[in-house]
Amino acid sequence: MATAKSDAFVFFGATGDLAYKQIFPALQALIRNDHFDLPIIGIARSDWNLERLRERARASLREHGGIHEQAARKLCRLLQFVNGDYNDPATFTQLRKTLGEAKHPLHYLAIPPSMFETVVNGLDAAECLHGARVVVEKPFGRDLKSARELNRVLHRFFREQDIFRIDHYLGKEPVQNLQYFRFANSLLEPLWNRDHIASMQITMAENFGVQGRGKFYDEVGAIRDVVQNHMFQVLALLTMGAPVNRSADAMRDEKLRLFRSMRSLQPGDIVRGQFEGYLKEHGVARDSKVETFAALRIHMDTWRWAGVPFFIRAGKELPVKCTEVLVRLKNPPQQIFDDVDSSAVNFFHFRLSPDVVISLGARVKQPGEEMKGHPVELVAHHDTHTEMAPYERLLGDAIDGDSTLFTRDDSVEEAWRVLDPILGDRVPVHKYKPGSWGPKQADALIADAGGWNNPRLDPPHRVNT
Ligand code: NDP
C-alpha cells in the first residue's frame, strides 16, 4: 500500500519529447522549490548511457526555461540510468537492482500507451510494484472500450488510489482558480443555475497547426486530443456542485456526478472542421478525415442545468492563441431601455490563457440626458505572471500521494461515454481557412444562444459583445 511519500522516481520515456519539453524542467523546479531529493532512474534503449542522459537533461533545461546551475547539477547527480528495451525482462531485473532499498517507487510512464501493459507486466515480474504508484500520461484510451481496457490493465496491478492519470490542465493555476473563485465566494452560487444562466461557452483557440507532429495528431484529432480531457475538465469545474470538503475523492465524486449527467452526444450536437493545408502536413494521411477543429453542444440532465446549453470549441490555425470561458446570464425580464439589445448584457468571463482574467460584464449609463449606456467589464483579477508549471505541481502531488488533481477511472469512462457516439467519421468534416474561426457550420450550432464570442487579445480583457 502506497500512503507514504515516494522514495524513487522511475522515469520511463526519459529520452522522449514530453520528457524534454516538460519533465526535466519540472524536476529542476521541484529540486529548487520543493527540496526534491529522490533518485531519478531514467530507462532508455541500448545506445544511451548516463552521461548522454545528463546531457539531454541539460539541453532540455537550456531550451525550456533555463538552467538554474545548482538545481541542474543536483538533477544530474540524482539521475541514474538503466539500459534496455521495455520488451526485455532483463531491463526490469536491472531496475530492481538499481531501486535498492526504495520501498515506494513512483513509476512515471511518459511512453506511448501501447507500451503500458508491457511495462507494468515487466515491473510486476521483477517485483518492482510493491508499495508503488504509477503515473500515466494521456490519452486514457481512444474511446469507451479502450479506456475500459486500459483501466482493467492498470487495476490488475494497482489500486485506483495508486494510479495518477495526468491531465496537465488540472495543474494550471487559472484552471485551479476557476474552482477557487466559485467556491471561495458566496457571490456566484445563487446565480449558478438554469434560473440565471443562459449558456456557457469554452473556446480553446490555437493560432498554429500541428507543428511537425502530423503523424501523432492524425491518429488523434481535436476531440481526443483536447476535448475529452482538458475541455471536459474545465467544463466540470465550471458546473459541478460544491464538494463536501477538499479531499481528493470529494472533488472527484462531484465531477463524476456531473459527467454522469451529461447526455451522450448526437451527430447534430457537433461540427468538425479541418484547416485547408492539413493534408499536406508531414505524417498526415492524404485522405485524412481527422478534425483539427471541433465545436460541440452539450446538455446536462440535472435540476441545476436542465435546458442550459454548454458549448465547447477547440481548433488549430485559428486567429489567436487563447483559452477562455464566457458565461452568459439571462437578460433582464423586461426591456425598459431601448439600447439594451445585446445578447450578453451580463456575463462572467474567465480567460485561462495567455493571460488570466476573471471579469463580470455589465452595462452602465453614459453621461448625458439620454438613457443610453455602454458595456463595461468589471475586472476582478488580471494576471500576466508566469505560473507554477503544471508538471511541477502534478509530479510533486503524485510523489506525495495526493490525487486531487488527477482524473479517476470512472470519470474518464463517463467522458468517453458522452463522446463515443460521435467519434471517428460519423460526422462529416468541413474545410476552413487557416486564420479563420473554423467552418461556418459551427456558427449555426450556437446561433440560438447568442453566437460565439471570438476572443480578442487587444485590449487583453475585453469580451466581444
Ligand atoms: P516519444 O515518442 O517522444 O517518446 C516515447 C519514449 O518511450 C521514448 O523515450 C522512447 O525511447 C520510449 N520507448 C518507446 N518504446 C520503447 C521500448 N520498447 N523500449 C524502451 N523505450 C521505449 O513520446 P512523447 O514523449 O511525446 O509522449 C509520451 C507520452 O506522453 C505519450 O503517452 C503521449 O501521449 C503523452 N503526452 C505527450 C505530450 C507531448 O507534448 N509530447 C503531451 C501530453 C501527453 P526511444 O527514444 O529510445 O525511442
Short mmCIF file of C-alpha atoms and ligand atoms in Angstrom, two decimals:
data_model
loop_
_atom_site.label_atom_id
_atom_site.label_comp_id
_atom_site.label_asym_id
_atom_site.label_seq_id
_atom_site.Cartn_x
_atom_site.Cartn_y
_atom_site.Cartn_z
CA MET A 1 0.00 0.00 0.00
CA ALA A 2 1.43 3.37 -1.01
CA THR A 3 0.45 6.02 1.50
CA ALA A 4 3.99 7.22 2.20
CA LYS A 5 5.88 9.73 0.11
CA SER A 6 7.54 8.10 -2.87
CA ASP A 7 11.21 7.38 -2.43
CA ALA A 8 12.35 6.86 -6.05
CA PHE A 9 11.26 8.40 -9.35
CA VAL A 10 11.42 5.82 -12.13
CA PHE A 11 11.32 7.62 -15.43
CA PHE A 12 10.10 5.60 -18.44
CA GLY A 13 10.38 7.67 -21.61
CA ALA A 14 13.24 9.84 -20.33
CA THR A 15 14.56 10.22 -23.89
CA GLY A 16 11.19 11.28 -25.33
CA ASP A 17 9.60 14.54 -26.40
CA LEU A 18 7.47 15.10 -23.31
CA ALA A 19 10.44 14.48 -21.02
CA TYR A 20 12.44 17.04 -22.97
CA LYS A 21 9.78 19.74 -23.10
CA GLN A 22 8.19 19.38 -19.69
CA ILE A 23 9.58 16.83 -17.28
CA PHE A 24 13.24 17.76 -16.88
CA PRO A 25 12.26 21.43 -16.33
CA ALA A 26 9.62 20.32 -13.80
CA LEU A 27 12.17 18.17 -11.96
CA GLN A 28 14.61 21.09 -11.82
CA ALA A 29 11.83 23.30 -10.42
CA LEU A 30 10.92 20.66 -7.82
CA ILE A 31 14.57 20.49 -6.75
CA ARG A 32 14.70 24.30 -6.48
CA ASN A 33 11.39 24.91 -4.79
CA ASP A 34 10.42 21.73 -3.07
CA HIS A 35 13.70 20.15 -1.92
CA PHE A 36 13.12 17.16 -4.22
CA ASP A 37 15.77 14.64 -3.28
CA LEU A 38 14.79 11.29 -4.81
CA PRO A 39 16.87 9.10 -7.09
CA ILE A 40 15.66 9.61 -10.67
CA ILE A 41 16.10 6.39 -12.60
CA GLY A 42 15.88 7.01 -16.34
CA ILE A 43 15.33 4.00 -18.57
CA ALA A 44 16.38 4.12 -22.19
CA ARG A 45 17.46 1.87 -25.01
CA SER A 46 20.89 0.46 -25.61
CA ASP A 47 22.71 3.29 -27.38
CA TRP A 48 22.29 5.56 -24.36
CA ASN A 49 24.32 5.93 -21.19
CA LEU A 50 24.14 8.07 -18.06
CA GLU A 51 26.33 10.82 -19.49
CA ARG A 52 24.13 11.12 -22.55
CA LEU A 53 21.01 11.27 -20.41
CA ARG A 54 22.59 14.05 -18.31
CA GLU A 55 23.43 15.96 -21.49
CA ARG A 56 19.85 15.53 -22.67
CA ALA A 57 18.55 16.85 -19.34
CA ARG A 58 20.79 19.93 -19.55
CA ALA A 59 19.79 20.57 -23.18
CA SER A 60 16.14 20.32 -22.16
CA LEU A 61 16.62 22.84 -19.34
CA ARG A 62 18.53 25.24 -21.62
CA GLU A 63 15.74 25.19 -24.19
CA HIS A 64 12.77 25.14 -21.83
CA GLY A 65 13.00 27.72 -19.10
CA GLY A 66 16.75 27.95 -18.49
CA ILE A 67 19.36 26.29 -16.33
CA HIS A 68 19.47 27.03 -12.62
CA GLU A 69 23.01 25.84 -12.08
CA GLN A 70 22.74 24.50 -8.55
CA ALA A 71 19.46 22.66 -9.19
CA ALA A 72 20.62 21.39 -12.59
CA ARG A 73 23.76 19.97 -11.02
CA LYS A 74 21.68 18.24 -8.38
CA LEU A 75 19.31 16.90 -11.03
CA CYS A 76 22.25 15.37 -12.89
CA ARG A 77 23.59 13.95 -9.63
CA LEU A 78 20.23 12.33 -8.82
CA LEU A 79 19.94 10.80 -12.30
CA GLN A 80 20.69 7.11 -12.66
CA PHE A 81 20.47 5.05 -15.77
CA VAL A 82 19.05 1.67 -16.69
CA ASN A 83 19.81 0.44 -20.13
CA GLY A 84 17.30 -1.66 -22.01
CA ASP A 85 14.19 -2.27 -24.04
CA TYR A 86 10.80 -2.50 -22.37
CA ASN A 87 10.19 -5.83 -24.09
CA ASP A 88 13.25 -7.33 -22.41
CA PRO A 89 12.76 -8.74 -18.86
CA ALA A 90 16.45 -8.01 -18.13
CA THR A 91 15.61 -4.29 -18.19
CA PHE A 92 13.37 -4.73 -15.17
CA THR A 93 15.79 -7.01 -13.33
CA GLN A 94 18.35 -4.25 -13.68
CA LEU A 95 15.79 -1.70 -12.48
CA ARG A 96 15.07 -3.82 -9.39
CA LYS A 97 18.78 -3.76 -8.53
CA THR A 98 19.01 -0.03 -9.11
CA LEU A 99 15.99 0.63 -6.87
CA GLY A 100 18.00 -0.86 -3.97
CA GLU A 101 16.23 -0.17 -0.67
CA ALA A 102 13.48 2.01 -2.17
CA LYS A 103 10.10 0.88 -0.78
CA HIS A 104 7.73 3.26 -2.55
CA PRO A 105 8.87 3.87 -6.12
CA LEU A 106 6.83 6.13 -8.35
CA HIS A 107 6.80 4.74 -11.88
CA TYR A 108 6.23 7.55 -14.33
CA LEU A 109 5.11 6.27 -17.76
CA ALA A 110 5.93 9.04 -20.25
CA ILE A 111 5.64 6.50 -23.04
CA PRO A 112 3.11 5.59 -25.72
CA PRO A 113 0.01 3.98 -24.14
CA SER A 114 0.55 0.90 -26.31
CA MET A 115 3.58 0.17 -24.08
CA PHE A 116 1.79 0.49 -20.72
CA GLU A 117 0.84 -3.16 -20.39
CA THR A 118 4.30 -4.39 -21.37
CA VAL A 119 5.92 -2.10 -18.84
CA VAL A 120 3.65 -2.92 -15.90
CA ASN A 121 3.96 -6.63 -16.65
CA GLY A 122 7.75 -6.24 -16.65
CA LEU A 123 7.64 -4.29 -13.39
CA ASP A 124 5.44 -6.91 -11.81
CA ALA A 125 7.60 -9.84 -12.89
CA ALA A 126 10.71 -8.14 -11.47
CA GLU A 127 8.90 -7.31 -8.18
CA CYS A 128 9.11 -3.56 -8.65
CA LEU A 129 5.44 -2.91 -7.85
CA HIS A 130 5.26 -3.48 -4.13
CA GLY A 131 4.34 -0.17 -2.44
CA ALA A 132 4.49 1.59 -5.80
CA ARG A 133 2.48 4.28 -7.51
CA VAL A 134 2.10 4.79 -11.23
CA VAL A 135 1.69 8.00 -13.19
CA VAL A 136 0.24 7.64 -16.69
CA GLU A 137 0.04 10.19 -19.46
CA LYS A 138 -2.95 10.86 -21.66
CA PRO A 139 -4.57 9.65 -23.83
CA PHE A 140 -6.52 7.40 -21.42
CA GLY A 141 -7.90 5.32 -24.26
CA ARG A 142 -9.27 6.28 -27.68
CA ASP A 143 -12.93 5.55 -26.90
CA LEU A 144 -15.02 3.98 -24.16
CA LYS A 145 -13.95 0.42 -24.96
CA SER A 146 -10.21 1.08 -24.98
CA ALA A 147 -10.48 3.30 -21.87
CA ARG A 148 -12.13 0.41 -20.02
CA GLU A 149 -9.43 -1.93 -21.24
CA LEU A 150 -6.67 0.44 -20.07
CA ASN A 151 -8.30 0.73 -16.64
CA ARG A 152 -8.60 -3.04 -16.49
CA VAL A 153 -4.88 -3.44 -17.20
CA LEU A 154 -3.90 -0.86 -14.59
CA HIS A 155 -6.25 -2.30 -11.97
CA ARG A 156 -4.67 -5.72 -12.37
CA PHE A 157 -1.55 -4.26 -10.76
CA PHE A 158 -2.56 -1.11 -8.88
CA ARG A 159 -5.35 0.07 -6.64
CA GLU A 160 -7.16 3.08 -8.04
CA GLN A 161 -5.69 5.39 -5.37
CA ASP A 162 -2.20 4.47 -6.52
CA ILE A 163 -2.90 5.40 -10.16
CA PHE A 164 -2.25 9.01 -11.14
CA ARG A 165 -3.64 9.95 -14.57
CA ILE A 166 -2.12 13.26 -15.61
CA ASP A 167 -4.23 15.86 -17.34
CA HIS A 168 -1.80 18.74 -17.10
CA TYR A 169 -4.68 21.22 -17.49
CA LEU A 170 -5.73 20.44 -13.94
CA GLY A 171 -2.33 21.62 -12.72
CA LYS A 172 -2.71 25.02 -14.32
CA GLU A 173 -3.09 27.98 -11.99
CA PRO A 174 -6.04 29.61 -13.82
CA VAL A 175 -7.89 26.30 -14.01
CA GLN A 176 -7.49 25.89 -10.26
CA ASN A 177 -8.70 29.45 -9.87
CA LEU A 178 -12.00 28.55 -11.55
CA GLN A 179 -12.71 26.19 -8.73
CA TYR A 180 -11.38 28.54 -6.08
CA PHE A 181 -13.33 31.55 -7.36
CA ARG A 182 -16.56 29.55 -7.48
CA PHE A 183 -16.35 28.00 -4.05
CA ALA A 184 -14.43 30.61 -2.05
CA ASN A 185 -17.13 33.25 -2.72
CA SER A 186 -20.85 33.34 -1.98
CA LEU A 187 -21.34 35.65 -4.96
CA LEU A 188 -21.68 33.08 -7.72
CA GLU A 189 -23.57 30.16 -6.29
CA PRO A 190 -27.05 31.83 -6.11
CA LEU A 191 -26.72 32.71 -9.81
CA TRP A 192 -25.09 29.49 -10.94
CA ASN A 193 -28.10 27.63 -12.28
CA ARG A 194 -30.73 27.45 -15.00
CA ASP A 195 -32.72 30.34 -13.50
CA HIS A 196 -29.97 32.87 -14.20
CA ILE A 197 -27.55 31.40 -16.69
CA ALA A 198 -28.48 31.36 -20.37
CA SER A 199 -25.46 29.47 -21.74
CA MET A 200 -21.77 28.78 -21.25
CA GLN A 201 -19.10 28.51 -23.90
CA ILE A 202 -15.46 27.49 -23.76
CA THR A 203 -13.05 28.30 -26.57
CA MET A 204 -9.58 26.82 -26.87
CA ALA A 205 -8.02 28.51 -29.89
CA GLU A 206 -4.55 27.80 -31.24
CA ASN A 207 -3.07 30.01 -33.95
CA PHE A 208 -0.73 27.28 -35.17
CA GLY A 209 -1.07 23.90 -36.85
CA VAL A 210 0.35 20.51 -35.96
CA GLN A 211 3.93 21.80 -35.62
CA GLY A 212 5.65 18.81 -37.19
CA ARG A 213 3.63 16.29 -35.12
CA GLY A 214 1.33 15.35 -38.01
CA LYS A 215 1.76 11.62 -37.50
CA PHE A 216 0.75 11.82 -33.85
CA TYR A 217 -2.09 14.27 -34.50
CA ASP A 218 -3.56 12.35 -37.40
CA GLU A 219 -4.24 9.42 -35.08
CA VAL A 220 -5.92 11.63 -32.54
CA GLY A 221 -7.69 14.80 -33.72
CA ALA A 222 -9.08 17.67 -31.68
CA ILE A 223 -11.82 15.74 -29.85
CA ARG A 224 -9.48 13.10 -28.47
CA ASP A 225 -6.53 15.46 -28.03
CA VAL A 226 -8.11 18.26 -26.02
CA VAL A 227 -11.91 17.97 -25.73
CA GLN A 228 -12.29 14.61 -23.93
CA ASN A 229 -9.75 15.68 -21.34
CA HIS A 230 -8.81 19.38 -20.98
CA MET A 231 -12.08 20.94 -22.13
CA PHE A 232 -14.28 18.48 -20.25
CA GLN A 233 -12.28 19.10 -17.08
CA VAL A 234 -12.76 22.85 -17.43
CA LEU A 235 -16.48 22.32 -18.04
CA ALA A 236 -16.71 20.11 -14.96
CA LEU A 237 -15.02 22.70 -12.77
CA LEU A 238 -17.46 25.33 -14.04
CA THR A 239 -20.59 23.30 -13.49
CA MET A 240 -20.07 20.70 -10.75
CA GLY A 241 -21.71 21.01 -7.35
CA ALA A 242 -19.73 22.13 -4.31
CA PRO A 243 -17.64 19.29 -2.89
CA VAL A 244 -18.28 18.45 0.75
CA ASN A 245 -14.63 19.09 1.55
CA ARG A 246 -11.24 19.37 -0.17
CA SER A 247 -10.38 15.70 -0.15
CA ALA A 248 -9.42 14.13 -3.46
CA ASP A 249 -12.50 11.92 -3.56
CA ALA A 250 -14.94 14.65 -2.53
CA MET A 251 -13.79 16.70 -5.53
CA ARG A 252 -13.75 13.76 -7.85
CA ASP A 253 -17.16 12.48 -6.72
CA GLU A 254 -18.72 15.81 -7.71
CA LYS A 255 -17.04 15.72 -11.08
CA LEU A 256 -18.28 12.20 -11.65
CA ARG A 257 -21.87 13.24 -10.85
CA LEU A 258 -21.50 16.00 -13.38
CA PHE A 259 -20.13 13.77 -16.14
CA ARG A 260 -22.90 11.28 -15.43
CA SER A 261 -25.48 13.99 -16.01
CA MET A 262 -24.11 14.81 -19.47
CA ARG A 263 -26.17 13.40 -22.33
CA SER A 264 -24.32 11.27 -24.86
CA LEU A 265 -23.73 13.43 -27.92
CA GLN A 266 -25.69 13.02 -31.12
CA PRO A 267 -24.37 13.92 -34.60
CA GLY A 268 -26.43 17.16 -34.55
CA ASP A 269 -24.50 18.32 -31.47
CA ILE A 270 -21.14 18.55 -33.17
CA VAL A 271 -19.39 20.27 -36.07
CA ARG A 272 -15.99 19.02 -37.16
CA GLY A 273 -13.54 21.03 -39.25
CA GLN A 274 -10.15 20.58 -40.89
CA PHE A 275 -7.95 23.51 -41.88
CA GLU A 276 -7.02 23.83 -45.54
CA GLY A 277 -3.46 22.57 -45.98
CA TYR A 278 -3.66 19.96 -43.20
CA LEU A 279 -3.44 17.12 -45.73
CA LYS A 280 -0.04 18.40 -46.87
CA GLU A 281 1.44 18.21 -43.36
CA HIS A 282 4.19 15.67 -42.90
CA GLY A 283 2.85 12.41 -41.41
CA VAL A 284 -0.80 13.13 -42.27
CA ALA A 285 -2.71 10.67 -44.48
CA ARG A 286 -3.52 12.28 -47.84
CA ASP A 287 -7.21 11.41 -47.43
CA SER A 288 -7.38 12.07 -43.68
CA LYS A 289 -10.77 12.93 -42.23
CA VAL A 290 -9.33 13.79 -38.85
CA GLU A 291 -10.65 17.03 -37.34
CA THR A 292 -8.39 19.94 -36.40
CA PHE A 293 -11.45 21.83 -35.17
CA ALA A 294 -14.49 20.73 -33.20
CA ALA A 295 -17.49 22.60 -31.87
CA LEU A 296 -19.88 20.78 -29.54
CA ARG A 297 -23.16 21.45 -27.80
CA ILE A 298 -23.70 19.65 -24.51
CA HIS A 299 -26.75 19.18 -22.31
CA MET A 300 -26.83 18.14 -18.68
CA ASP A 301 -29.83 16.49 -17.11
CA THR A 302 -29.83 17.95 -13.61
CA TRP A 303 -32.12 20.27 -11.70
CA ARG A 304 -29.36 22.86 -11.79
CA TRP A 305 -28.64 22.78 -15.51
CA ALA A 306 -31.65 21.37 -17.37
CA GLY A 307 -32.23 23.37 -20.55
CA VAL A 308 -28.94 25.33 -20.40
CA PRO A 309 -26.75 24.68 -23.45
CA PHE A 310 -22.99 24.34 -22.99
CA PHE A 311 -20.67 24.85 -25.93
CA ILE A 312 -17.08 23.82 -26.44
CA ARG A 313 -14.94 24.92 -29.37
CA ALA A 314 -11.34 23.88 -29.93
CA GLY A 315 -9.25 24.29 -33.02
CA LYS A 316 -5.92 24.77 -34.71
CA GLU A 317 -4.97 27.56 -37.16
CA LEU A 318 -7.50 29.93 -35.60
CA PRO A 319 -6.79 33.69 -35.42
CA VAL A 320 -5.35 33.78 -31.87
CA LYS A 321 -3.91 31.53 -29.20
CA CYS A 322 -6.29 31.88 -26.32
CA THR A 323 -8.43 29.79 -23.97
CA GLU A 324 -11.42 31.37 -22.33
CA VAL A 325 -14.90 30.85 -20.92
CA LEU A 326 -17.95 33.05 -21.36
CA VAL A 327 -20.93 32.53 -19.07
CA ARG A 328 -23.92 34.44 -20.39
CA LEU A 329 -26.55 35.42 -17.86
CA LYS A 330 -30.18 35.72 -18.83
CA ASN A 331 -31.33 39.17 -19.88
CA PRO A 332 -33.44 41.29 -17.54
CA PRO A 333 -37.04 40.10 -17.71
CA GLN A 334 -38.30 43.38 -19.08
CA GLN A 335 -36.58 45.69 -21.53
CA ILE A 336 -37.01 49.25 -20.26
CA PHE A 337 -34.10 50.85 -22.13
CA ASP A 338 -34.14 50.80 -25.93
CA ASP A 339 -30.40 50.41 -26.37
CA VAL A 340 -30.19 47.17 -24.38
CA ASP A 341 -30.31 44.59 -27.12
CA SER A 342 -27.06 42.76 -26.62
CA SER A 343 -27.16 39.02 -26.16
CA ALA A 344 -24.64 39.35 -23.35
CA VAL A 345 -25.81 42.19 -21.13
CA ASN A 346 -24.38 40.43 -18.12
CA PHE A 347 -21.75 37.78 -18.26
CA PHE A 348 -18.84 36.24 -16.43
CA HIS A 349 -15.64 35.94 -18.37
CA PHE A 350 -12.76 33.67 -17.39
CA ARG A 351 -9.66 33.83 -19.53
CA LEU A 352 -7.29 30.96 -18.83
CA SER A 353 -4.52 31.88 -21.27
CA PRO A 354 -2.41 33.64 -22.44
CA ASP A 355 -3.19 35.97 -19.53
CA VAL A 356 -5.56 35.23 -16.68
CA VAL A 357 -8.71 37.30 -16.35
CA ILE A 358 -11.84 36.99 -14.24
CA SER A 359 -14.41 39.66 -15.02
CA LEU A 360 -18.08 40.50 -14.88
CA GLY A 361 -19.81 42.19 -17.81
CA ALA A 362 -22.48 44.81 -17.20
CA ARG A 363 -23.93 47.99 -18.73
CA VAL A 364 -23.65 51.49 -17.29
CA LYS A 365 -25.30 54.70 -18.35
CA GLN A 366 -23.35 57.15 -20.44
CA PRO A 367 -23.30 60.68 -19.01
CA GLY A 368 -25.93 62.88 -20.62
CA GLU A 369 -29.61 63.43 -20.94
CA GLU A 370 -30.44 60.22 -22.77
CA MET A 371 -30.87 56.90 -21.00
CA LYS A 372 -28.23 55.26 -23.12
CA GLY A 373 -25.47 53.06 -21.89
CA HIS A 374 -22.41 51.11 -22.87
CA PRO A 375 -20.88 47.79 -21.84
CA VAL A 376 -18.19 47.65 -19.18
CA GLU A 377 -16.19 44.84 -17.72
CA LEU A 378 -15.51 44.77 -14.00
CA VAL A 379 -12.20 43.03 -13.80
CA ALA A 380 -11.84 41.06 -10.59
CA HIS A 381 -8.47 39.63 -11.47
CA HIS A 382 -5.93 40.17 -14.24
CA ASP A 383 -2.61 38.43 -14.06
CA THR A 384 0.17 38.02 -16.58
CA HIS A 385 2.68 36.45 -14.20
CA THR A 386 4.25 33.18 -15.03
CA GLU A 387 2.59 30.45 -13.06
CA MET A 388 3.96 27.39 -11.32
CA ALA A 389 4.41 24.93 -14.16
CA PRO A 390 1.62 22.32 -14.13
CA TYR A 391 4.05 19.40 -14.25
CA GLU A 392 5.93 20.72 -11.23
CA ARG A 393 2.70 20.82 -9.23
CA LEU A 394 1.39 17.47 -10.51
CA LEU A 395 4.56 15.44 -10.14
CA GLY A 396 5.05 16.90 -6.64
CA ASP A 397 1.47 15.85 -5.75
CA ALA A 398 1.97 12.35 -7.17
CA ILE A 399 5.14 11.92 -5.11
CA ASP A 400 3.17 13.00 -2.02
CA GLY A 401 0.29 10.65 -2.92
CA ASP A 402 -2.26 13.48 -3.32
CA SER A 403 -4.59 12.55 -6.17
CA THR A 404 -6.92 15.58 -6.06
CA LEU A 405 -5.71 16.92 -9.41
CA PHE A 406 -5.67 13.58 -11.21
CA THR A 407 -8.54 12.04 -13.12
CA ARG A 408 -10.28 8.98 -11.77
CA ASP A 409 -11.16 5.84 -13.75
CA ASP A 410 -14.94 6.36 -13.52
CA SER A 411 -14.80 9.97 -14.77
CA VAL A 412 -12.54 9.03 -17.67
CA GLU A 413 -15.02 6.37 -18.76
CA GLU A 414 -18.03 8.69 -18.37
CA ALA A 415 -16.34 11.34 -20.51
CA TRP A 416 -15.79 8.75 -23.24
CA ARG A 417 -19.39 7.58 -22.89
CA VAL A 418 -20.53 11.13 -23.75
CA LEU A 419 -18.32 11.33 -26.84
CA ASP A 420 -18.43 7.73 -28.05
CA PRO A 421 -21.43 8.13 -30.43
CA ILE A 422 -19.73 10.89 -32.45
CA LEU A 423 -16.13 9.63 -32.64
CA GLY A 424 -14.48 8.78 -35.95
CA ASP A 425 -16.07 9.73 -39.26
CA ARG A 426 -19.71 9.57 -38.17
CA VAL A 427 -19.97 13.33 -38.62
CA PRO A 428 -18.62 14.99 -41.79
CA VAL A 429 -15.53 17.18 -41.61
CA HIS A 430 -15.74 20.68 -43.16
CA LYS A 431 -12.77 22.60 -44.53
CA TYR A 432 -11.90 26.01 -43.09
CA LYS A 433 -9.31 28.64 -43.94
CA PRO A 434 -6.29 28.99 -41.67
CA GLY A 435 -6.70 32.22 -39.72
CA SER A 436 -10.50 31.94 -39.67
CA TRP A 437 -12.72 30.89 -36.75
CA GLY A 438 -13.43 27.47 -38.27
CA PRO A 439 -16.18 26.25 -40.58
CA LYS A 440 -19.32 28.39 -40.79
CA GLN A 441 -21.44 25.39 -39.75
CA ALA A 442 -20.08 25.92 -36.23
CA ASP A 443 -21.90 29.27 -36.05
CA ALA A 444 -25.27 27.64 -36.65
CA LEU A 445 -24.71 25.34 -33.67
CA ILE A 446 -24.73 28.26 -31.25
CA ALA A 447 -26.88 30.77 -33.15
CA ASP A 448 -29.83 30.43 -30.75
CA ALA A 449 -27.56 31.12 -27.80
CA GLY A 450 -26.12 34.44 -28.99
CA GLY A 451 -23.22 33.18 -31.10
CA TRP A 452 -19.58 32.55 -30.33
CA ASN A 453 -17.51 35.09 -28.53
CA ASN A 454 -14.33 35.27 -30.59
CA PRO A 455 -11.54 36.18 -28.16
CA ARG A 456 -9.57 39.36 -28.84
CA LEU A 457 -6.22 39.79 -27.23
CA ASP A 458 -6.06 43.56 -27.53
CA PRO A 459 -7.16 45.07 -25.20
CA PRO A 460 -6.49 41.98 -23.14
CA HIS A 461 -9.65 41.72 -21.05
CA ARG A 462 -12.49 42.60 -23.37
CA VAL A 463 -15.30 40.35 -24.45
CA ASN A 464 -16.71 40.92 -27.93
CA THR A 465 -20.28 41.87 -27.31
P1 NDP B 1 8.00 9.96 -27.64
O1 NDP B 1 7.69 9.05 -28.75
O2 NDP B 1 8.75 11.22 -27.91
O3 NDP B 1 8.83 9.18 -26.51
C1 NDP B 1 8.48 7.88 -26.13
C2 NDP B 1 9.53 7.33 -25.18
O4 NDP B 1 9.26 5.95 -24.95
C3 NDP B 1 10.94 7.43 -25.68
O5 NDP B 1 11.78 7.72 -24.60
C4 NDP B 1 11.17 6.02 -26.23
O6 NDP B 1 12.52 5.65 -26.24
C5 NDP B 1 10.44 5.21 -25.21
N1 NDP B 1 10.12 3.88 -25.73
C6 NDP B 1 9.09 3.55 -26.54
N2 NDP B 1 9.12 2.22 -26.76
C7 NDP B 1 10.16 1.73 -26.07
C8 NDP B 1 10.71 0.43 -25.85
N3 NDP B 1 10.19 -0.67 -26.43
N4 NDP B 1 11.80 0.27 -25.05
C9 NDP B 1 12.36 1.35 -24.48
N5 NDP B 1 11.90 2.62 -24.63
C10 NDP B 1 10.82 2.78 -25.41
O7 NDP B 1 6.62 10.26 -26.90
P2 NDP B 1 6.21 11.56 -26.06
O8 NDP B 1 7.29 11.89 -25.10
O9 NDP B 1 5.73 12.60 -26.97
O10 NDP B 1 4.90 11.03 -25.29
C11 NDP B 1 4.98 10.12 -24.22
C12 NDP B 1 3.59 10.04 -23.59
O11 NDP B 1 3.19 11.31 -23.15
C13 NDP B 1 2.50 9.57 -24.57
O12 NDP B 1 1.55 8.84 -23.84
C14 NDP B 1 1.87 10.88 -25.03
O13 NDP B 1 0.54 10.72 -25.46
C15 NDP B 1 1.95 11.68 -23.75
N6 NDP B 1 1.93 13.12 -23.94
C16 NDP B 1 2.87 13.76 -24.70
C17 NDP B 1 2.86 15.13 -24.85
C18 NDP B 1 3.91 15.85 -25.62
O14 NDP B 1 3.85 17.09 -25.68
N7 NDP B 1 4.89 15.19 -26.20
C19 NDP B 1 1.78 15.94 -24.23
C20 NDP B 1 0.87 15.19 -23.40
C21 NDP B 1 0.95 13.83 -23.28
P3 NDP B 1 13.44 5.92 -27.56
O15 NDP B 1 13.76 7.39 -27.51
O16 NDP B 1 14.58 5.06 -27.34
O17 NDP B 1 12.57 5.54 -28.75
#
